[in-house]
Short mmCIF file of C-alpha atoms and ligand atoms in Angstrom, two decimals:
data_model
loop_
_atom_site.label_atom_id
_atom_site.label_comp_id
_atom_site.label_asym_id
_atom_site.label_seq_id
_atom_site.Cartn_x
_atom_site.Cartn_y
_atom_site.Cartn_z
CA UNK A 1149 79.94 96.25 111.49
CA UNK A 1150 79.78 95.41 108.13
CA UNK A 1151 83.11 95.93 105.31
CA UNK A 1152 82.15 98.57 102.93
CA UNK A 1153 83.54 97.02 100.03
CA UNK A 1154 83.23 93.52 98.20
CA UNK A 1155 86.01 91.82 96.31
CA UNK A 1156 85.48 89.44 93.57
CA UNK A 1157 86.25 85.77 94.92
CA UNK A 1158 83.78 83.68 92.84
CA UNK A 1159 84.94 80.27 91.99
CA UNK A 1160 87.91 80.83 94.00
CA UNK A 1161 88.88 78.05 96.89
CA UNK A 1162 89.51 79.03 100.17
CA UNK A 1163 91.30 76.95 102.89
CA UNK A 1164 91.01 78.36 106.35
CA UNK A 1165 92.64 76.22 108.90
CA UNK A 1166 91.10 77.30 112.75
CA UNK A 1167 88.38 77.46 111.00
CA UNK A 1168 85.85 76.52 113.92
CA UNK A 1169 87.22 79.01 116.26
CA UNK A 1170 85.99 82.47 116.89
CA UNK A 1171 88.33 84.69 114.62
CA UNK A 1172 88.68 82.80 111.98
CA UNK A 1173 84.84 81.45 111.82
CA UNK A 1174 84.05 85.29 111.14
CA UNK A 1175 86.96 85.01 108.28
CA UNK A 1176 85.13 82.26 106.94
CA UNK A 1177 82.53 83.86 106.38
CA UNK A 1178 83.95 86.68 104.77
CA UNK A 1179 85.36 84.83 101.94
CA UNK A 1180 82.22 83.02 101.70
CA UNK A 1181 79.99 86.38 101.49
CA UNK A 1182 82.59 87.19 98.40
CA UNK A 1183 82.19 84.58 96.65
CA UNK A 1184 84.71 81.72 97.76
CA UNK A 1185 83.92 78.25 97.99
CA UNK A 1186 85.18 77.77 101.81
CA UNK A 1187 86.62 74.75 103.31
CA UNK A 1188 86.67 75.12 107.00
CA UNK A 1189 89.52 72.74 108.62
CA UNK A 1190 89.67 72.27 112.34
CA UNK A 1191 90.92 69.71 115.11
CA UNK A 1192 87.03 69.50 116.08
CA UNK A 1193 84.73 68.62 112.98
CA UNK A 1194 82.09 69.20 114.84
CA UNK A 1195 83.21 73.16 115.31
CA UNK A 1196 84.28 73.28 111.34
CA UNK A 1197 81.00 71.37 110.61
CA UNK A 1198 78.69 74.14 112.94
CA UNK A 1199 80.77 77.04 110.93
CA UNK A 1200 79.76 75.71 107.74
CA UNK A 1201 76.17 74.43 108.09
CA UNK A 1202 75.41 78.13 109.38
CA UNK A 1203 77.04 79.72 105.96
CA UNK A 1204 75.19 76.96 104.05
CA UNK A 1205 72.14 78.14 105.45
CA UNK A 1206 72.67 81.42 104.62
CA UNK A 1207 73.14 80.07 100.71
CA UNK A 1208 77.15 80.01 100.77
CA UNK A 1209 79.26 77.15 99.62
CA UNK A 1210 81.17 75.88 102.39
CA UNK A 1211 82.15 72.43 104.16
CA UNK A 1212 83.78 71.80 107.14
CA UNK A 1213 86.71 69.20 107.46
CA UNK A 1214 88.85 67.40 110.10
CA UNK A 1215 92.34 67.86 109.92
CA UNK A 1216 95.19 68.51 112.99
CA UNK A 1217 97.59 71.01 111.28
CA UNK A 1218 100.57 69.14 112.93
CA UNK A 1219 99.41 65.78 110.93
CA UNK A 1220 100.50 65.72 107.60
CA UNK A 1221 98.79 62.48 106.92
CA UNK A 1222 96.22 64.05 108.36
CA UNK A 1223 96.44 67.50 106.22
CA UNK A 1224 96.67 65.17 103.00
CA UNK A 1225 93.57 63.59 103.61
CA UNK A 1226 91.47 67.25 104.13
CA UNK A 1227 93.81 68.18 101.24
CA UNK A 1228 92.52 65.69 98.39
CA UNK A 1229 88.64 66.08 99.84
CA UNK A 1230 88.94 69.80 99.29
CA UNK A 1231 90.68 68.84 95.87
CA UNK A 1232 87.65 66.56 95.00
CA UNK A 1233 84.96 68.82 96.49
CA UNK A 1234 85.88 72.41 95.26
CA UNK A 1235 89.01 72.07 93.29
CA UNK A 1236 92.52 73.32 93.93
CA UNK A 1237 92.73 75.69 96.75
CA UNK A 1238 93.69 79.18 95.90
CA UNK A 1239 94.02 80.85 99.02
CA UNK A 1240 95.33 79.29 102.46
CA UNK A 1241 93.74 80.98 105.73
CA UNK A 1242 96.52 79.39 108.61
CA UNK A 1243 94.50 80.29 111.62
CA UNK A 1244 94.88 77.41 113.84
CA UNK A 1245 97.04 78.82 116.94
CA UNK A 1246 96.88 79.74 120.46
CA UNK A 1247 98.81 79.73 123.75
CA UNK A 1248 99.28 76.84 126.53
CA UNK A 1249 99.38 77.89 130.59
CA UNK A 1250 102.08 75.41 130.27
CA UNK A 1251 103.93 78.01 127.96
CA UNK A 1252 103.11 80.56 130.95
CA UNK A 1253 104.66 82.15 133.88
CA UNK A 1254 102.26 83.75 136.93
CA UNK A 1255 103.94 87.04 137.12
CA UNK A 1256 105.00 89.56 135.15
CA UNK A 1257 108.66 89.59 136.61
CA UNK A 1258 110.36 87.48 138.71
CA UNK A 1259 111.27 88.34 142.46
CA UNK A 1260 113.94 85.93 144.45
CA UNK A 1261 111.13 85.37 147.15
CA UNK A 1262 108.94 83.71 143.74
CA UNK A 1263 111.08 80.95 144.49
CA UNK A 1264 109.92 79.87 147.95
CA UNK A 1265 106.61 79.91 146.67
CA UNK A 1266 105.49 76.73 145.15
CA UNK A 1267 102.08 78.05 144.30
CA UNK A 1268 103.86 80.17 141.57
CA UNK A 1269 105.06 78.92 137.83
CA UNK A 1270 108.33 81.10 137.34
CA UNK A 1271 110.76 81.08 134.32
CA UNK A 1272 112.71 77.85 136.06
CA UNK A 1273 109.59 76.29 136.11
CA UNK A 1274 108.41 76.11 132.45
CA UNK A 1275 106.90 73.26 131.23
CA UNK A 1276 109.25 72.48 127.64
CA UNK A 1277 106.43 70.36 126.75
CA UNK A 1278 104.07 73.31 126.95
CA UNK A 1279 106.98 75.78 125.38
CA UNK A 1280 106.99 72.65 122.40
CA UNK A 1281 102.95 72.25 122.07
CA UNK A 1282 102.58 76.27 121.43
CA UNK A 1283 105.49 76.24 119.11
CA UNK A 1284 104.49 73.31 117.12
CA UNK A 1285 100.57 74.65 117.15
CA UNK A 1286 101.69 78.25 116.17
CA UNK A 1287 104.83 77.58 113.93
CA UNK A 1288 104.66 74.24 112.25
CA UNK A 1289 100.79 74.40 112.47
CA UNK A 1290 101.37 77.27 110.23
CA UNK A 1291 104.09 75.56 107.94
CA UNK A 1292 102.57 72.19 107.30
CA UNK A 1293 99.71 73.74 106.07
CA UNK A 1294 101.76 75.57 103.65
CA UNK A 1295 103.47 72.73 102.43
CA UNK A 1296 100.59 70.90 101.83
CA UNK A 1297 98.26 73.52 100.15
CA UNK A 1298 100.92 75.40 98.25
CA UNK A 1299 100.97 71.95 96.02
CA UNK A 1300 97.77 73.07 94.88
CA UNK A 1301 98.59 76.55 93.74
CA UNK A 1302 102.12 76.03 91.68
CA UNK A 1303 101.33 76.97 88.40
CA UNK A 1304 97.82 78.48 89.08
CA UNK A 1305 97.24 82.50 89.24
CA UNK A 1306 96.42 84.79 91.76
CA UNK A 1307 96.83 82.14 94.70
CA UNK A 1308 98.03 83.83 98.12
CA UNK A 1309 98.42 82.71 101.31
CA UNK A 1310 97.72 84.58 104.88
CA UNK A 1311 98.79 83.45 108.15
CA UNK A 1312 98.18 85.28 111.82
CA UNK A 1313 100.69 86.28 113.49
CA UNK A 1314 100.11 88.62 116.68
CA UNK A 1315 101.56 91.55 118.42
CA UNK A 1316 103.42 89.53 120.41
CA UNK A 1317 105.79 88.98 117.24
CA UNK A 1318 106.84 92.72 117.59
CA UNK A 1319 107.57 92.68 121.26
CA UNK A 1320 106.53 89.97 123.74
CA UNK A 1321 104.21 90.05 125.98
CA UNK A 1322 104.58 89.23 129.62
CA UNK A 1323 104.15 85.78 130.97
CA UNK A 1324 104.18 84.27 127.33
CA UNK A 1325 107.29 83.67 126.66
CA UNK A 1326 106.41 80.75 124.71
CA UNK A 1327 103.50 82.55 122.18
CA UNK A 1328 105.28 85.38 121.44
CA UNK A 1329 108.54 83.41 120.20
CA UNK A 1330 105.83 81.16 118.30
CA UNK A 1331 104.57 84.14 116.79
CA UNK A 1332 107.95 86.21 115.82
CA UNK A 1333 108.77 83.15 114.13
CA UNK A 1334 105.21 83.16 112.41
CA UNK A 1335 106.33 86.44 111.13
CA UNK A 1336 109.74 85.65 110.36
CA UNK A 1337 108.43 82.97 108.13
CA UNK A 1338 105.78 84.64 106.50
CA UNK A 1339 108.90 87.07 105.31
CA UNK A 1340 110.89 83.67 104.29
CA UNK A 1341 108.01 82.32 102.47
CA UNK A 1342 107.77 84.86 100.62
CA UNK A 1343 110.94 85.34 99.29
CA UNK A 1344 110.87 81.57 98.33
CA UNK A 1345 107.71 81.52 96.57
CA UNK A 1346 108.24 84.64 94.97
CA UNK A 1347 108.93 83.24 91.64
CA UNK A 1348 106.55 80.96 91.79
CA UNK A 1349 103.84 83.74 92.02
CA UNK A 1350 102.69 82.67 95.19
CA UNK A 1351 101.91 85.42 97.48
CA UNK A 1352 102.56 85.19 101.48
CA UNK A 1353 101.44 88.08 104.03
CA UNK A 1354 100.24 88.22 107.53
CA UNK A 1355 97.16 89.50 110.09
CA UNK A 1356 98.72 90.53 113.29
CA UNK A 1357 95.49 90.93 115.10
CA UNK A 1358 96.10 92.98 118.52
CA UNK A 1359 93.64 92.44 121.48
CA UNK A 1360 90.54 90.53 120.33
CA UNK A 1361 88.29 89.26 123.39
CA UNK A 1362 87.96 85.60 122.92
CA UNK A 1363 87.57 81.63 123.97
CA UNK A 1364 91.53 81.78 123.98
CA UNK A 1365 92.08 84.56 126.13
CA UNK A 1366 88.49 85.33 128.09
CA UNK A 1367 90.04 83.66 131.74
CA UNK A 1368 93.22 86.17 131.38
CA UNK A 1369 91.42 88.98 130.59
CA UNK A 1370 87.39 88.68 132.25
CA UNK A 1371 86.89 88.30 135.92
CA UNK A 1372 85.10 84.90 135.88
CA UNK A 1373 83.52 85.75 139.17
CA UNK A 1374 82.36 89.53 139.00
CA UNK A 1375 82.52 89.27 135.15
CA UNK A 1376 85.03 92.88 135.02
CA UNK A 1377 88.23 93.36 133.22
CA UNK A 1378 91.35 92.35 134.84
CA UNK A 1379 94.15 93.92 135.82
CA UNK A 1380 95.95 92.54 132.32
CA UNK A 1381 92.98 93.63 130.10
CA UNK A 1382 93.31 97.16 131.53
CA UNK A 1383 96.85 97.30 131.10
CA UNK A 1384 96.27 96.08 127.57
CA UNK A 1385 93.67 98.89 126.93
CA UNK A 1386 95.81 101.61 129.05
CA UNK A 1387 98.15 100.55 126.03
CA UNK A 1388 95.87 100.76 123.11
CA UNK A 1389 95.39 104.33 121.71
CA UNK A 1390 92.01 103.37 120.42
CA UNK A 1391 91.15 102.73 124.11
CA UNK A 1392 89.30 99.28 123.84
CA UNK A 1393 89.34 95.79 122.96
CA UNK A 1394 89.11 94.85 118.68
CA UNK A 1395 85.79 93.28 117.47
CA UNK A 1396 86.60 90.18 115.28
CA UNK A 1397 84.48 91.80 112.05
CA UNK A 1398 87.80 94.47 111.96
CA UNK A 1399 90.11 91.67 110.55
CA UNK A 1400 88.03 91.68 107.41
CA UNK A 1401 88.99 94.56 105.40
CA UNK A 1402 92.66 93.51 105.81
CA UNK A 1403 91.98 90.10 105.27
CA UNK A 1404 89.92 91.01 101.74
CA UNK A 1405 92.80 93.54 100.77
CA UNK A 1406 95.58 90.87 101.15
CA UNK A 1407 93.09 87.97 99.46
CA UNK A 1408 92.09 90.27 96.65
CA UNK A 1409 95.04 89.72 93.78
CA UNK A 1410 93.98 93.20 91.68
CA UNK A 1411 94.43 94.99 94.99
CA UNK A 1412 97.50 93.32 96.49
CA UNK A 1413 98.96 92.15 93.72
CA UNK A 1414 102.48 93.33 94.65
CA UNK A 1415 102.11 93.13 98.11
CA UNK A 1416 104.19 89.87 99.75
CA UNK A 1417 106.18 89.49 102.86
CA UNK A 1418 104.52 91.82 105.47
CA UNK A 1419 102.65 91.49 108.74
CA UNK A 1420 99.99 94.29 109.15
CA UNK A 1421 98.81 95.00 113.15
CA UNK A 1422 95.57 95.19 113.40
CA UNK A 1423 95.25 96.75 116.70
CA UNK A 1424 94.09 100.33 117.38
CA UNK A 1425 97.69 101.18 117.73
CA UNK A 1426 99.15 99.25 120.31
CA UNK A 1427 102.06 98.50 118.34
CA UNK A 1428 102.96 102.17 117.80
CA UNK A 1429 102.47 103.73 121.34
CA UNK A 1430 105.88 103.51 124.00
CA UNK A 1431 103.16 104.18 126.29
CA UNK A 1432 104.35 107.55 127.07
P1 NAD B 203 90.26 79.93 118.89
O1 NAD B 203 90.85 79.11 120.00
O2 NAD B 203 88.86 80.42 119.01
O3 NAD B 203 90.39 79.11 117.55
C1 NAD B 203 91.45 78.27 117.23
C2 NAD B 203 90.89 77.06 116.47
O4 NAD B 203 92.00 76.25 116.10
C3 NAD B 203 89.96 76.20 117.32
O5 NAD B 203 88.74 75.97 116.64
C4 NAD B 203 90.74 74.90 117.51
O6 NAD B 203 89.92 73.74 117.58
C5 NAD B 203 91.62 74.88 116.28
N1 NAD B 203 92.82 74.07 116.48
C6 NAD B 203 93.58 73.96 117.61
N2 NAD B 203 94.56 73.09 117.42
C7 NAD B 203 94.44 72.62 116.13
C8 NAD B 203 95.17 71.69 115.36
N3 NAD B 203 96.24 71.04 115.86
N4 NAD B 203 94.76 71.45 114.10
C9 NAD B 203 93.68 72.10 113.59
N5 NAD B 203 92.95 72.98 114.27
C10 NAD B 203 93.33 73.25 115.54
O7 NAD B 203 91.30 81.12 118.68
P2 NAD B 203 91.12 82.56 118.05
O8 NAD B 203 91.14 83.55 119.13
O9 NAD B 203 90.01 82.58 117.06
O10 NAD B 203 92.51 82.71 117.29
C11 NAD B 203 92.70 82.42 115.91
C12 NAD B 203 94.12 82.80 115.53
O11 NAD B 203 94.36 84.16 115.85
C13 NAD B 203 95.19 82.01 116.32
O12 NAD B 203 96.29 81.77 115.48
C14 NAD B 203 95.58 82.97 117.42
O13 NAD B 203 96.85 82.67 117.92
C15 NAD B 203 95.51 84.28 116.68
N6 NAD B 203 95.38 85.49 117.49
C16 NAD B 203 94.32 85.67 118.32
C17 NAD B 203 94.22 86.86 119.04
C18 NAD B 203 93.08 87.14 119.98
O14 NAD B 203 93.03 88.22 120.58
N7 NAD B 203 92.14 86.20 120.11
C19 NAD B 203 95.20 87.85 118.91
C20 NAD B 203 96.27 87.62 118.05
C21 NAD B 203 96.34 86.45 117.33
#
């Protein structure tokens, strides 16, 4: 599936932090097909590296870089390469996220006989290092970033940035306690951000993709052994309206909208689901 439309991002920097992984890889790419000189930041080079060699070959400008969101030493360093290499970024892609089984209980509810089982991870059980890792991924993965990037943009035009939040932010999922607070206070901040940058012209929104099938959550939702749909990833489609999972490609045309400054050019502050209506169905 390709977007019907093309916005104008010649010349323009883009920052995309995750940028190896599967979502935003295709987002990448996106800005890159639009014009966008693309710097693709990830934990693994090597993953950044593979994202950008393939959009090189395909006559983009793009360049993959190391950099661990929760480093700001680390974030400077990819910060002044990108500065030297394509100029001053104009729009920040905070990708970089993801979940922990540390951060997870086994069942959906608990049950007083859960705790005579040892087998099972219940609420009493959690990990805080694994609550901390997600939260510090998700939320201060997402504000470092900022902080380091938005440097670039004061007193520039028509710089934006776009973080992913999830529809966990609405109303958590079970068993994740720990992603869906990350995530709320993705959101939350995305809405603080952009009151604070407002007069700085700075503009802050956020994806909240719904049910994607990928790396991050294949073992919850694919059978490894028989290779069918689990009991969670029918539950999840029993809940979507749409009736099936989202293909990564249906990010884009929100993605373009909020990165385009003629078409969103008075649109800060909100979190758009992406998610064949899973956030608007009780389930009744
Ligand atoms: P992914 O695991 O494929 O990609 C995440 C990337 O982030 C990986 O390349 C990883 O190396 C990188 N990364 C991890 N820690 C990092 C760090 N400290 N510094 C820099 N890079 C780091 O995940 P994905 O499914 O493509 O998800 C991308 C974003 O979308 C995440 O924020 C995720 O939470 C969010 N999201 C995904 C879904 C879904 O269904 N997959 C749904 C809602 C939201």
């Amino acid at each position: 599936m390709t977007v019907p439309f093309k916005i104008d991002l010649a010349g323009r920097v883009a920052v995309v932090t995750g940028g190896g992984g599967v979502l935003c890889s295709q987002m990448a790419r996106a800005l890159a097909e639009n014009g966008a000189k693309v710097a693709i930041l990830d934990i693994k080079l090597e993953a950044a590296e593979s994202v950008a060699t393939a959009l090189r070959a395909d006559g983009f400008v793009a360049k993959g870089f190391a950099a661990n969101v929760l480093e700001r030493e680390s974030l400077e360093t990819a910060a002044a390469a990108v500065l030297a290499q394509f100029g001053p970024c104009d729009l920040l892609l905070n990708g970089a996220g993801g979940n922990h089984p540390k951060g997870t209980t086994t069942r959906e509810w608990l049950e007083e006989s859960d705790l005579n089982d040892p087998s099972l991870v219940t609420f009493f059980d959690l990990d805080p290092k694994g609550i901390e890792f997600v939260f510090n991924l998700n939320f201060l993965g997402t504000l470092m970033p900022s902080q380091v990037f938005a440097r670039q943009m004061l007193g520039r035009k028509g710089c934006s940035i776009i973080n992913v939040s999830s529809m966990n932010a609405f109303r958590p999922l079970t068993k994740i306690p720990a992603y869906s607070g990350a995530k709320a206070a993705v959101s939350n901040f995305t809405q603080w951000l952009a009151v604070h940058f407002s007069k700085v012209g700075i503009r802050v929104n956020a994806l909240a993709p719904g049910f994607f099938l990928t790396n991050q959550n294949h073992q919850m939702l694919v059978d490894e052994a028989t290779g069918a749909f689990t009991e969670r990833a029918r539950k999840i489609i029993d809940h979507t309206p749409m009736g099936r999972f989202g293909e990564a490609e249906e990010l884009i045309g929100t993605l373009l909208w909020l990165a385009c400054e003629p078409a969103s050019s008075f649109v800060t502050g909100i979190v758009v689901p992406i998610d064949g209506g899973f956030s608007a169905y009780s389930g009744v």
